[in-house]
mmCIF file of C-alpha atoms in Angstrom:
data_model
loop_
_atom_site.group_PDB
_atom_site.id
_atom_site.type_symbol
_atom_site.label_atom_id
_atom_site.label_comp_id
_atom_site.label_asym_id
_atom_site.label_seq_id
_atom_site.Cartn_x
_atom_site.Cartn_y
_atom_site.Cartn_z
ATOM 1 C CA MET A 1 -20.679 20.718 -3.060
ATOM 2 C CA SER A 2 -20.966 19.348 -6.734
ATOM 3 C CA TRP A 3 -21.563 15.726 -7.520
ATOM 4 C CA LYS A 4 -21.158 15.776 -11.189
ATOM 5 C CA GLY A 5 -21.023 12.632 -12.416
ATOM 6 C CA LEU A 6 -22.481 10.941 -9.579
ATOM 7 C CA GLU A 7 -26.206 11.875 -9.617
ATOM 8 C CA GLY A 8 -28.951 11.912 -11.622
ATOM 9 C CA GLU A 9 -28.713 11.095 -15.983
ATOM 10 C CA ASP A 10 -24.888 11.549 -15.387
ATOM 11 C CA LEU A 11 -24.669 8.654 -13.111
ATOM 12 C CA VAL A 12 -26.943 6.545 -14.589
ATOM 13 C CA GLN A 13 -25.041 6.972 -17.752
ATOM 14 C CA ASN A 14 -21.540 5.983 -16.152
ATOM 15 C CA LEU A 15 -23.125 3.068 -14.621
ATOM 16 C CA ARG A 16 -24.322 1.750 -18.332
ATOM 17 C CA GLN A 17 -20.890 1.776 -19.620
ATOM 18 C CA LEU A 18 -19.440 0.205 -16.575
ATOM 19 C CA VAL A 19 -22.001 -2.459 -16.944
ATOM 20 C CA ILE A 20 -21.466 -2.968 -20.992
ATOM 21 C CA SER A 21 -17.472 -3.157 -20.094
ATOM 22 C CA PHE A 22 -18.222 -5.689 -17.348
ATOM 23 C CA GLU A 23 -20.835 -7.768 -19.822
ATOM 24 C CA PRO A 24 -18.021 -10.622 -20.536
ATOM 25 C CA GLN A 25 -17.277 -11.062 -16.826
ATOM 26 C CA ILE A 26 -21.124 -11.252 -15.980
ATOM 27 C CA ARG A 27 -21.917 -13.722 -18.691
ATOM 28 C CA GLU A 28 -19.353 -16.203 -17.927
ATOM 29 C CA ALA A 29 -20.792 -16.424 -14.680
ATOM 30 C CA GLY A 30 -23.370 -19.333 -13.960
ATOM 31 C CA THR A 31 -24.888 -17.835 -11.307
ATOM 32 C CA VAL A 32 -25.550 -14.654 -9.203
ATOM 33 C CA ASP A 33 -23.035 -15.627 -6.696
ATOM 34 C CA GLN A 34 -20.567 -16.164 -9.359
ATOM 35 C CA SER A 35 -21.307 -12.703 -11.135
ATOM 36 C CA GLU A 36 -20.713 -11.167 -8.063
ATOM 37 C CA GLU A 37 -17.864 -12.774 -7.027
ATOM 38 C CA ALA A 38 -16.467 -12.064 -10.719
ATOM 39 C CA LEU A 39 -17.500 -8.076 -9.781
ATOM 40 C CA TYR A 40 -15.515 -8.494 -6.887
ATOM 41 C CA HIS A 41 -12.089 -9.112 -8.575
ATOM 42 C CA LEU A 42 -12.464 -6.559 -11.239
ATOM 43 C CA GLU A 43 -9.740 -4.047 -9.878
ATOM 44 C CA GLU A 44 -7.074 -6.856 -10.094
ATOM 45 C CA ASN A 45 -8.476 -8.718 -13.800
ATOM 46 C CA ASP A 46 -9.449 -5.472 -15.776
ATOM 47 C CA GLU A 47 -6.063 -3.425 -16.698
ATOM 48 C CA HIS A 48 -8.474 -0.680 -17.650
ATOM 49 C CA PHE A 49 -10.375 -0.569 -14.798
ATOM 50 C CA HIS A 50 -9.203 2.770 -13.299
ATOM 51 C CA ARG A 51 -10.080 4.433 -16.731
ATOM 52 C CA HIS A 52 -13.828 3.865 -16.334
ATOM 53 C CA GLU A 53 -15.868 7.275 -16.030
ATOM 54 C CA PHE A 54 -17.557 6.271 -12.673
ATOM 55 C CA VAL A 55 -14.586 5.254 -11.136
ATOM 56 C CA LYS A 56 -12.777 8.178 -12.481
ATOM 57 C CA VAL A 57 -15.145 10.423 -10.675
ATOM 58 C CA LEU A 58 -15.723 8.556 -7.649
ATOM 59 C CA ARG A 59 -11.829 8.930 -6.797
ATOM 60 C CA ARG A 60 -12.042 12.680 -7.230
ATOM 61 C CA LYS A 61 -15.281 12.549 -4.918
ATOM 62 C CA ILE A 62 -13.707 10.283 -2.118
ATOM 63 C CA GLU A 63 -10.409 12.445 -2.057
ATOM 64 C CA ASP A 64 -12.395 15.780 -2.087
ATOM 65 C CA ILE A 65 -14.462 14.206 1.114
ATOM 66 C CA ILE A 66 -12.394 11.897 2.882
ATOM 67 C CA GLY A 67 -8.836 12.965 1.746
ATOM 68 C CA PRO A 68 -8.189 15.894 4.533
ATOM 69 C CA LEU A 69 -8.855 13.221 7.404
ATOM 70 C CA ALA A 70 -6.400 10.966 5.841
ATOM 71 C CA GLU A 71 -4.116 13.799 5.375
ATOM 72 C CA GLU A 72 -5.026 14.901 8.977
ATOM 73 C CA GLU A 73 -4.123 11.856 10.645
ATOM 74 C CA ILE A 74 -0.837 11.263 8.610
ATOM 75 C CA GLU A 75 0.374 14.784 9.910
ATOM 76 C CA ARG A 76 -0.675 13.766 13.495
ATOM 77 C CA PHE A 77 1.228 10.433 12.656
ATOM 78 C CA GLU A 78 4.355 11.892 11.741
ATOM 79 C CA SER A 79 4.432 14.545 14.690
ATOM 80 C CA SER A 80 4.298 11.855 17.236
ATOM 81 C CA ILE A 81 6.996 9.484 15.823
ATOM 82 C CA HIS A 82 8.628 8.910 19.061
ATOM 83 C CA ASP A 83 5.253 7.064 20.652
ATOM 84 C CA SER A 84 4.630 3.475 19.902
ATOM 85 C CA ASN A 85 1.247 2.790 20.309
ATOM 86 C CA GLY A 86 1.462 -1.178 20.496
ATOM 87 C CA GLN A 87 0.340 -3.377 17.703
ATOM 88 C CA GLU A 88 -2.176 -1.061 16.257
ATOM 89 C CA THR A 89 -0.644 0.245 13.384
ATOM 90 C CA LEU A 90 -0.875 3.538 11.115
ATOM 91 C CA ILE A 91 -3.127 2.131 8.400
ATOM 92 C CA ASN A 92 -5.584 0.961 11.390
ATOM 93 C CA LYS A 93 -5.520 4.017 12.984
ATOM 94 C CA ILE A 94 -6.072 6.146 10.183
ATOM 95 C CA THR A 95 -8.845 3.558 8.780
ATOM 96 C CA ASP A 96 -10.701 3.602 11.968
ATOM 97 C CA LYS A 97 -10.779 7.240 12.505
ATOM 98 C CA ILE A 98 -12.230 8.006 8.810
ATOM 99 C CA LEU A 99 -14.700 4.938 9.119
ATOM 100 C CA HIS A 100 -16.060 6.359 12.144
ATOM 101 C CA SER A 101 -16.392 9.853 10.587
ATOM 102 C CA ARG A 102 -19.668 11.897 9.925
ATOM 103 C CA HIS A 103 -18.185 12.899 6.164
ATOM 104 C CA TYR A 104 -17.457 9.082 5.402
ATOM 105 C CA ASN A 105 -20.885 7.970 6.660
ATOM 106 C CA ASP A 106 -22.913 11.174 4.834
ATOM 107 C CA LEU A 107 -20.658 10.069 1.665
ATOM 108 C CA SER A 108 -21.665 6.528 2.108
ATOM 109 C CA LYS A 109 -25.329 7.237 2.477
ATOM 110 C CA LYS A 110 -25.850 9.956 0.050
ATOM 111 C CA LEU A 111 -23.444 7.612 -2.439
ATOM 112 C CA ARG A 112 -25.645 4.431 -1.934
ATOM 113 C CA GLY A 113 -28.697 6.220 -2.669
ATOM 114 C CA ASN A 114 -27.498 7.903 -5.941
ATOM 115 C CA VAL A 115 -26.308 4.426 -7.178
ATOM 116 C CA GLN A 116 -29.904 2.731 -6.139
ATOM 117 C CA GLY A 117 -31.880 5.248 -8.021
ATOM 118 C CA ALA A 118 -29.799 5.001 -10.808
ATOM 119 C CA VAL A 119 -29.919 1.473 -10.851
ATOM 120 C CA ASP A 120 -33.502 1.445 -10.276
ATOM 121 C CA GLU A 121 -33.624 3.756 -13.354
ATOM 122 C CA LEU A 122 -31.542 1.150 -15.487
ATOM 123 C CA ILE A 123 -33.696 -2.011 -14.777
ATOM 124 C CA ARG A 124 -37.119 -0.048 -15.726
ATOM 125 C CA ASN A 125 -35.442 0.961 -19.209
ATOM 126 C CA PHE A 126 -33.605 -2.052 -19.242
ATOM 127 C CA ASP A 127 -34.580 -2.922 -22.764
ATOM 128 C CA ALA A 128 -33.678 0.646 -24.351
ATOM 129 C CA GLU A 129 -30.415 0.765 -21.957
ATOM 130 C CA PHE A 130 -29.054 -2.173 -23.031
ATOM 131 C CA ASP A 131 -30.764 -2.148 -26.863
ATOM 132 C CA GLY A 132 -32.813 -5.271 -25.820
ATOM 133 C CA ASN A 133 -30.412 -7.800 -26.776
ATOM 134 C CA SER A 134 -30.477 -9.306 -23.415
ATOM 135 C CA HIS A 135 -34.212 -9.464 -22.254
ATOM 136 C CA HIS A 136 -34.896 -13.235 -22.651
ATOM 137 C CA GLU A 137 -32.250 -13.735 -19.659
ATOM 138 C CA THR A 138 -33.124 -11.614 -17.075
ATOM 139 C CA SER A 139 -35.081 -14.154 -15.469
ATOM 140 C CA ASP A 140 -32.209 -16.328 -15.121
ATOM 141 C CA HIS A 141 -29.826 -13.994 -13.520
ATOM 142 C CA PRO A 142 -32.558 -11.636 -11.409
ATOM 143 C CA ILE A 143 -30.715 -8.124 -9.798
ATOM 144 C CA ARG A 144 -30.584 -9.094 -5.902
ATOM 145 C CA ARG A 145 -31.718 -5.619 -4.206
ATOM 146 C CA SER A 146 -29.546 -6.298 -1.471
ATOM 147 C CA TYR A 147 -26.645 -5.095 -3.766
ATOM 148 C CA MET A 148 -26.062 -1.787 -1.220
ATOM 149 C CA SER A 149 -26.972 -3.377 1.940
ATOM 150 C CA ASP A 150 -26.214 -1.468 5.046
ATOM 151 C CA GLU A 151 -23.639 -4.624 5.577
ATOM 152 C CA ASP A 152 -21.608 -3.323 2.451
ATOM 153 C CA ASP A 153 -20.743 -0.171 4.162
ATOM 154 C CA GLU A 154 -16.987 -1.170 4.373
ATOM 155 C CA SER A 155 -16.849 -1.468 0.750
ATOM 156 C CA CYS A 156 -15.872 2.242 0.138
ATOM 157 C CA GLY A 157 -13.179 1.926 3.045
ATOM 158 C CA SER A 158 -10.716 0.430 0.653
ATOM 159 C CA SER A 159 -10.436 3.671 -1.267
ATOM 160 C CA PHE A 160 -10.464 6.494 1.270
ATOM 161 C CA GLY A 161 -6.644 7.213 0.951
ATOM 162 C CA GLN A 162 -7.098 8.040 -2.866
ATOM 163 C CA GLY A 163 -6.582 11.802 -4.137
ATOM 164 C CA MET A 164 -7.469 13.684 -7.232
ATOM 165 C CA PHE A 165 -7.452 12.383 -10.439
ATOM 166 C CA PHE A 166 -4.680 13.322 -12.756
ATOM 167 C CA ASN A 167 -3.556 11.945 -15.651
ATOM 168 C CA ASN A 168 -2.247 14.476 -18.004
ATOM 169 C CA HIS A 169 0.791 12.993 -19.349
ATOM 170 C CA GLU A 170 2.658 16.234 -20.216
ATOM 171 C CA ILE A 171 2.492 17.110 -16.728
ATOM 172 C CA MET A 172 3.395 13.932 -15.410
ATOM 173 C CA GLN A 173 6.489 13.741 -17.436
ATOM 174 C CA GLN A 174 7.249 17.802 -15.836
ATOM 175 C CA VAL A 175 6.557 16.387 -12.359
ATOM 176 C CA ALA A 176 9.331 13.529 -12.786
ATOM 177 C CA GLU A 177 11.631 15.594 -14.561
ATOM 178 C CA LYS A 178 11.287 18.328 -11.474
ATOM 179 C CA MET A 179 11.914 15.477 -8.773
ATOM 180 C CA SER A 180 15.498 14.636 -10.217
ATOM 181 C CA ARG A 181 18.064 15.499 -7.248
ATOM 182 C CA HIS A 182 20.167 17.425 -10.202
ATOM 183 C CA ARG A 183 17.452 20.074 -9.912
ATOM 184 C CA ASP A 184 17.278 23.004 -7.389
ATOM 185 C CA ASN A 185 15.679 22.104 -4.000
ATOM 186 C CA VAL A 186 12.807 24.676 -4.529
ATOM 187 C CA VAL A 187 11.732 22.996 -7.781
ATOM 188 C CA ARG A 188 12.084 19.502 -6.033
ATOM 189 C CA VAL A 189 9.898 20.380 -3.167
ATOM 190 C CA GLU A 190 7.371 22.102 -5.576
ATOM 191 C CA ALA A 191 7.278 18.469 -7.330
ATOM 192 C CA LEU A 192 6.561 16.602 -4.514
ATOM 193 C CA GLN A 193 3.954 18.667 -3.513
ATOM 194 C CA THR A 194 2.230 17.977 -6.434
ATOM 195 C CA LEU A 195 2.517 14.449 -5.600
ATOM 196 C CA ASN A 196 0.783 15.072 -2.378
ATOM 197 C CA GLN A 197 -1.820 16.955 -3.979
ATOM 198 C CA ASN A 198 -2.965 14.509 -6.234
ATOM 199 C CA LEU A 199 -3.665 10.488 -6.283
ATOM 200 C CA PRO A 200 -0.774 8.350 -5.669
ATOM 201 C CA ALA A 201 -2.722 5.579 -7.663
ATOM 202 C CA ASP A 202 -2.313 7.588 -10.732
ATOM 203 C CA PHE A 203 1.256 8.602 -10.425
ATOM 204 C CA ILE A 204 2.451 4.831 -9.624
ATOM 205 C CA SER A 205 -0.061 3.717 -13.088
ATOM 206 C CA SER A 206 1.673 6.101 -15.395
ATOM 207 C CA ASP A 207 4.483 5.476 -17.542
ATOM 208 C CA HIS A 208 6.156 7.836 -15.612
ATOM 209 C CA TRP A 209 6.651 5.677 -12.508
ATOM 210 C CA PRO A 210 9.894 4.001 -12.745
ATOM 211 C CA THR A 211 11.521 7.400 -13.209
ATOM 212 C CA MET A 212 9.642 8.823 -9.972
ATOM 213 C CA LYS A 213 10.437 5.916 -8.008
ATOM 214 C CA ARG A 214 13.970 6.239 -8.123
ATOM 215 C CA HIS A 215 13.527 10.303 -7.357
ATOM 216 C CA LEU A 216 11.799 9.128 -4.376
ATOM 217 C CA ILE A 217 14.518 6.857 -3.067
ATOM 218 C CA ASP A 218 16.650 9.385 -3.559
ATOM 219 C CA ALA A 219 14.339 12.110 -1.665
ATOM 220 C CA LEU A 220 14.325 9.350 1.137
ATOM 221 C CA ASP A 221 18.058 9.806 1.301
ATOM 222 C CA GLU A 222 18.037 13.506 1.162
ATOM 223 C CA SER A 223 20.093 15.758 3.546
ATOM 224 C CA ASN A 224 16.980 18.363 3.284
ATOM 225 C CA VAL A 225 14.173 17.619 5.593
ATOM 226 C CA GLN A 226 11.454 18.878 3.719
ATOM 227 C CA ILE A 227 12.213 17.034 0.804
ATOM 228 C CA MET A 228 12.853 13.877 3.036
ATOM 229 C CA HIS A 229 9.438 14.501 4.540
ATOM 230 C CA LEU A 230 7.370 14.986 1.423
ATOM 231 C CA SER A 231 8.400 11.757 -0.232
ATOM 232 C CA THR A 232 7.719 10.142 2.882
ATOM 233 C CA LYS A 233 4.215 11.419 3.551
ATOM 234 C CA PHE A 234 3.786 10.575 -0.611
ATOM 235 C CA ILE A 235 4.568 6.741 0.603
ATOM 236 C CA THR A 236 2.483 6.588 3.568
ATOM 237 C CA ARG A 237 -0.827 8.211 1.503
ATOM 238 C CA ALA A 238 -0.051 5.431 -0.776
ATOM 239 C CA PHE A 239 -0.005 2.528 1.815
ATOM 240 C CA THR A 240 -3.436 3.884 2.843
ATOM 241 C CA ASN A 241 -5.513 1.806 0.432
ATOM 242 C CA THR A 242 -5.301 -1.985 -0.499
ATOM 243 C CA SER A 243 -4.832 -1.814 -4.208
ATOM 244 C CA PRO A 244 -2.160 -4.274 -5.976
ATOM 245 C CA GLN A 245 0.030 -0.685 -6.812
ATOM 246 C CA THR A 246 1.124 -0.840 -3.107
ATOM 247 C CA ARG A 247 3.461 -3.839 -4.098
ATOM 248 C CA GLU A 248 5.456 -0.670 -6.099
ATOM 249 C CA VAL A 249 5.390 1.361 -2.788
ATOM 250 C CA TYR A 250 6.845 -1.732 -0.463
ATOM 251 C CA THR A 251 9.160 -2.550 -3.017
ATOM 252 C CA LEU A 252 10.400 1.341 -3.440
ATOM 253 C CA LEU A 253 11.223 0.980 0.180
ATOM 254 C CA VAL A 254 13.196 -2.036 0.144
ATOM 255 C CA GLU A 255 15.381 -0.776 -2.590
ATOM 256 C CA TYR A 256 15.737 2.149 -0.505
ATOM 257 C CA LEU A 257 17.199 0.279 2.528
ATOM 258 C CA ILE A 258 19.109 -2.268 0.531
ATOM 259 C CA SER A 259 21.144 0.856 -1.061
ATOM 260 C CA GLN A 260 21.682 2.060 2.652
ATOM 261 C CA PHE A 261 23.626 -1.238 3.499
ATOM 262 C CA ASN A 262 25.623 -1.553 0.378
ATOM 263 C CA ALA A 263 29.076 -1.479 0.594
ATOM 264 C CA LYS A 264 29.825 2.187 -0.416
ATOM 265 C CA LYS A 265 27.111 3.715 2.050
ATOM 266 C CA GLY A 266 26.893 0.880 4.754
ATOM 267 C CA ASN A 267 30.754 1.910 5.838
ATOM 268 C CA ASN A 268 28.809 4.612 7.875
ATOM 269 C CA ILE A 269 26.520 1.699 9.849
ATOM 270 C CA PRO A 270 27.634 1.568 13.306
ATOM 271 C CA ASN A 271 28.471 -2.133 14.462
ATOM 272 C CA ILE A 272 26.831 -4.156 17.362
ATOM 273 C CA LYS A 273 28.804 -3.015 20.053
ATOM 274 C CA SER A 274 28.564 0.903 19.569
ATOM 275 C CA GLY A 275 24.334 0.384 18.895
ATOM 276 C CA LEU A 276 22.122 3.198 18.288
ATOM 277 C CA ASP A 277 20.940 5.689 20.457
ATOM 278 C CA PHE A 278 17.498 7.174 19.003
ATOM 279 C CA THR A 279 17.086 8.904 22.131
ATOM 280 C CA ASN A 280 19.067 11.940 22.066
ATOM 281 C CA PRO A 281 17.752 14.451 19.521
ATOM 282 C CA ARG A 282 21.126 16.727 19.706
ATOM 283 C CA LYS A 283 23.228 13.650 18.816
ATOM 284 C CA CYS A 284 20.699 12.716 16.202
ATOM 285 C CA GLN A 285 21.329 16.108 14.785
ATOM 286 C CA ILE A 286 25.035 16.219 14.663
ATOM 287 C CA ASN A 287 25.750 12.938 13.654
ATOM 288 C CA GLU A 288 24.850 10.018 11.515
ATOM 289 C CA SER A 289 22.015 8.704 13.970
ATOM 290 C CA CYS A 290 19.787 10.844 12.482
ATOM 291 C CA LYS A 291 19.999 8.893 9.148
ATOM 292 C CA PHE A 292 19.249 5.843 11.108
ATOM 293 C CA PHE A 293 16.526 7.392 13.217
ATOM 294 C CA ARG A 294 14.966 8.082 9.404
ATOM 295 C CA GLN A 295 15.700 4.301 8.854
ATOM 296 C CA LYS A 296 13.608 3.133 11.371
ATOM 297 C CA ILE A 297 10.826 5.233 10.648
ATOM 298 C CA ILE A 298 11.051 3.445 7.111
ATOM 299 C CA PHE A 299 11.334 0.017 8.520
ATOM 300 C CA ARG A 300 8.343 0.931 10.544
ATOM 301 C CA LEU A 301 6.145 1.787 7.675
ATOM 302 C CA LEU A 302 7.821 -1.630 5.847
ATOM 303 C CA ASN A 303 6.372 -3.988 9.112
ATOM 304 C CA GLU A 304 3.237 -2.296 9.440
ATOM 305 C CA PHE A 305 2.699 -3.288 5.673
ATOM 306 C CA GLN A 306 3.785 -6.773 6.387
ATOM 307 C CA GLN A 307 1.171 -7.227 9.160
ATOM 308 C CA GLU A 308 -1.516 -5.673 7.215
ATOM 309 C CA THR A 309 -1.057 -6.727 3.477
ATOM 310 C CA ILE A 310 -2.030 -10.785 4.886
ATOM 311 C CA ASN A 311 -5.650 -9.565 4.854
ATOM 312 C CA TYR A 312 -6.033 -8.962 1.105
ATOM 313 C CA TRP A 313 -2.871 -10.115 -1.019
ATOM 314 C CA ILE A 314 -5.177 -13.313 -1.553
ATOM 315 C CA ARG A 315 -7.101 -11.086 -4.114
ATOM 316 C CA TYR A 316 -4.014 -10.673 -6.151
ATOM 317 C CA PRO A 317 -2.434 -12.794 -8.921
ATOM 318 C CA ASP A 318 0.630 -14.579 -7.207
ATOM 319 C CA ARG A 319 3.061 -12.488 -8.184
ATOM 320 C CA TYR A 320 2.328 -9.868 -5.931
ATOM 321 C CA LEU A 321 2.768 -12.077 -2.787
ATOM 322 C CA GLU A 322 5.979 -13.425 -4.447
ATOM 323 C CA GLU A 323 7.392 -9.846 -4.937
ATOM 324 C CA ILE A 324 6.585 -8.697 -1.349
ATOM 325 C CA ILE A 325 8.184 -11.943 0.204
ATOM 326 C CA GLU A 326 11.353 -12.331 -2.491
ATOM 327 C CA SER A 327 12.196 -8.512 -1.981
ATOM 328 C CA THR A 328 11.872 -8.969 1.840
ATOM 329 C CA LEU A 329 14.013 -11.648 2.372
ATOM 330 C CA THR A 330 16.525 -9.959 0.004
ATOM 331 C CA LEU A 331 16.494 -7.327 2.386
ATOM 332 C CA TYR A 332 17.080 -9.034 5.394
ATOM 333 C CA ALA A 333 19.422 -11.511 4.161
ATOM 334 C CA ILE A 334 21.994 -8.353 3.883
ATOM 335 C CA ASN A 335 25.116 -8.671 6.732
ATOM 336 C CA GLN A 336 23.617 -12.514 7.267
ATOM 337 C CA SER A 337 26.483 -14.128 5.165
ATOM 338 C CA GLY A 338 29.325 -13.861 7.387
ATOM 339 C CA SER A 339 30.303 -14.600 11.036
ATOM 340 C CA GLN A 340 27.614 -15.560 13.126
ATOM 341 C CA GLY A 341 28.464 -13.642 16.240
ATOM 342 C CA GLY A 342 30.733 -11.156 17.867
ATOM 343 C CA SER A 343 30.381 -7.483 18.578
ATOM 344 C CA SER A 344 32.168 -6.262 15.912
ATOM 345 C CA LEU A 345 29.683 -6.925 13.103
ATOM 346 C CA GLN A 346 27.714 -4.309 11.490
ATOM 347 C CA LEU A 347 24.133 -3.605 12.534
ATOM 348 C CA SER A 348 21.948 -5.378 9.563
ATOM 349 C CA PRO A 349 18.329 -5.164 8.726
ATOM 350 C CA VAL A 350 17.535 -7.970 11.104
ATOM 351 C CA HIS A 351 18.425 -5.760 13.872
ATOM 352 C CA PHE A 352 16.409 -2.949 13.005
ATOM 353 C CA ILE A 353 13.273 -4.996 12.544
ATOM 354 C CA ALA A 354 13.833 -6.578 15.803
ATOM 355 C CA LEU A 355 13.391 -3.078 17.055
ATOM 356 C CA ILE A 356 10.298 -2.289 15.699
ATOM 357 C CA ASP A 357 8.367 -6.030 15.862
ATOM 358 C CA PRO A 358 10.576 -7.936 18.800
ATOM 359 C CA LYS A 359 8.384 -10.724 18.422
ATOM 360 C CA ALA A 360 8.554 -11.247 14.715
ATOM 361 C CA GLN A 361 4.657 -10.916 14.159
ATOM 362 C CA TRP A 362 5.318 -10.343 10.750
ATOM 363 C CA PHE A 363 6.582 -13.786 10.171
ATOM 364 C CA ILE A 364 3.801 -15.442 12.641
ATOM 365 C CA LYS A 365 1.577 -13.768 10.263
ATOM 366 C CA TRP A 366 3.061 -15.116 7.275
ATOM 367 C CA MET A 367 3.347 -18.452 8.120
ATOM 368 C CA HIS A 368 -0.330 -18.374 9.461
ATOM 369 C CA GLY A 369 -1.977 -19.243 6.206
ATOM 370 C CA ASN A 370 -0.906 -22.255 3.752
ATOM 371 C CA TYR A 371 -0.940 -19.654 0.540
ATOM 372 C CA SER A 372 1.732 -17.258 1.931
ATOM 373 C CA ARG A 373 3.603 -20.140 4.095
ATOM 374 C CA GLN A 374 4.063 -21.977 0.822
ATOM 375 C CA CYS A 375 5.457 -19.171 -0.755
ATOM 376 C CA LEU A 376 7.849 -18.408 1.934
ATOM 377 C CA LEU A 377 9.282 -21.637 2.812
ATOM 378 C CA ARG A 378 9.785 -22.376 -0.937
ATOM 379 C CA MET A 379 11.635 -18.814 -1.236
ATOM 380 C CA LEU A 380 13.677 -19.678 1.694
ATOM 381 C CA GLU A 381 15.620 -22.419 -0.145
ATOM 382 C CA LYS A 382 17.273 -19.494 -2.114
ATOM 383 C CA TYR A 383 18.102 -17.609 0.982
ATOM 384 C CA ARG A 384 19.870 -20.293 2.940
ATOM 385 C CA PRO A 385 21.464 -17.767 5.299
ATOM 386 C CA ILE A 386 18.760 -16.472 6.944
ATOM 387 C CA VAL A 387 17.800 -19.960 7.816
ATOM 388 C CA SER A 388 21.639 -20.759 9.069
ATOM 389 C CA ILE A 389 21.302 -17.363 11.344
ATOM 390 C CA ILE A 390 18.240 -18.310 12.582
ATOM 391 C CA LYS A 391 19.141 -21.782 13.838
ATOM 392 C CA HIS A 392 22.698 -20.643 14.813
ATOM 393 C CA LYS A 393 20.373 -17.888 17.322
ATOM 394 C CA LEU A 394 17.886 -20.722 18.520
ATOM 395 C CA ILE A 395 20.971 -23.129 19.754
ATOM 396 C CA GLU A 396 22.635 -20.077 20.887
ATOM 397 C CA GLN A 397 19.511 -19.181 23.095
ATOM 398 C CA SER A 398 19.081 -23.169 23.938
ATOM 399 C CA ASN A 399 22.720 -23.018 25.565
ATOM 400 C CA VAL A 400 21.677 -20.589 27.869
ATOM 401 C CA TYR A 401 18.689 -22.561 29.426
ATOM 402 C CA LEU A 402 19.505 -26.108 28.743
ATOM 403 C CA PRO A 403 22.495 -28.243 29.397
ATOM 404 C CA THR A 404 24.620 -29.053 26.130
ATOM 405 C CA SER A 405 23.870 -32.666 26.320
ATOM 406 C CA HIS A 406 19.995 -32.157 26.122
ATOM 407 C CA ILE A 407 20.441 -30.107 22.937
ATOM 408 C CA PHE A 408 19.587 -32.005 19.416
#
């Protein structure tokens, strides 16, 4: 298997290019620890990060070796969608499977060896490689030999879900056009298959993403099962990394769900008294329950992301957190502004998320850390219907267990 760009002289030159590109950030750091901290946040601070040759070839290699494992786990998840595995999320299952696989360990070991050899070469020829401009500073900023220690094995984990690099502008445009709901289903399937054969990040970061995003929302609402399946598969793959681009995928799901509860489509949503029956496959096939089963899957993806993103959203600009929280509250506020009780009310997004996460673990986790808690409480000022319905339900539950005179 070819390691072009990730071994020998090619790797040395790619790392040299990377170091030169990051020189301003390294020079601004006063200590080695500060230098490392700056490097950890390069992806979020450098808009050209994914254009560096080393990053591109590394992503291709990750997809070639790790991609099939992620695909296999995603397929397994979709085939057993009726099964619930407690608090263990899809992302956790895929990550754990890959991090303990032979393929990942072999890739990690060889990559560490290749990179260490290339760095050793750069150090030995430091003056020649970097034009001798900084040799007088090397004593003040020693390079620590532990940069690829065994403790850093998991550093490759955040990118395992990536696909093959794909940056042809014309082909991107063609794919975006073929995804339109006005095109033939065969053409749409072909376009969606192309999406799933390549890196989600490449599409999301392209100029054509707004168009693709709109077409993916249409595909989620498609009666053609294959088109719906391929769009869901792309979204699931995009969620298997921890890049800032996951915000785009999350808001895509929220926009889709909001469209399902709007005034026009919302007329088909059952009321609370009728409820939903997800256990009858035959009924699911012949009426609107099929749509709601699909929405349950989307809500599950949404909830898994809500519980996972707390582990890394502090790495990104505040806007990342704000957009996720605001879009979430916008969704959950639907159908919460009318009457606070009664079985004639339509089911709302809150009812769906209660089926998936009955203990509201997402809310508990968002309220745990000060970083997200402050933002959430501040934004709830704009969504008072949510606060009102929570207060009403608390009083309602209290009335069941306590005499009225003891309440508040």
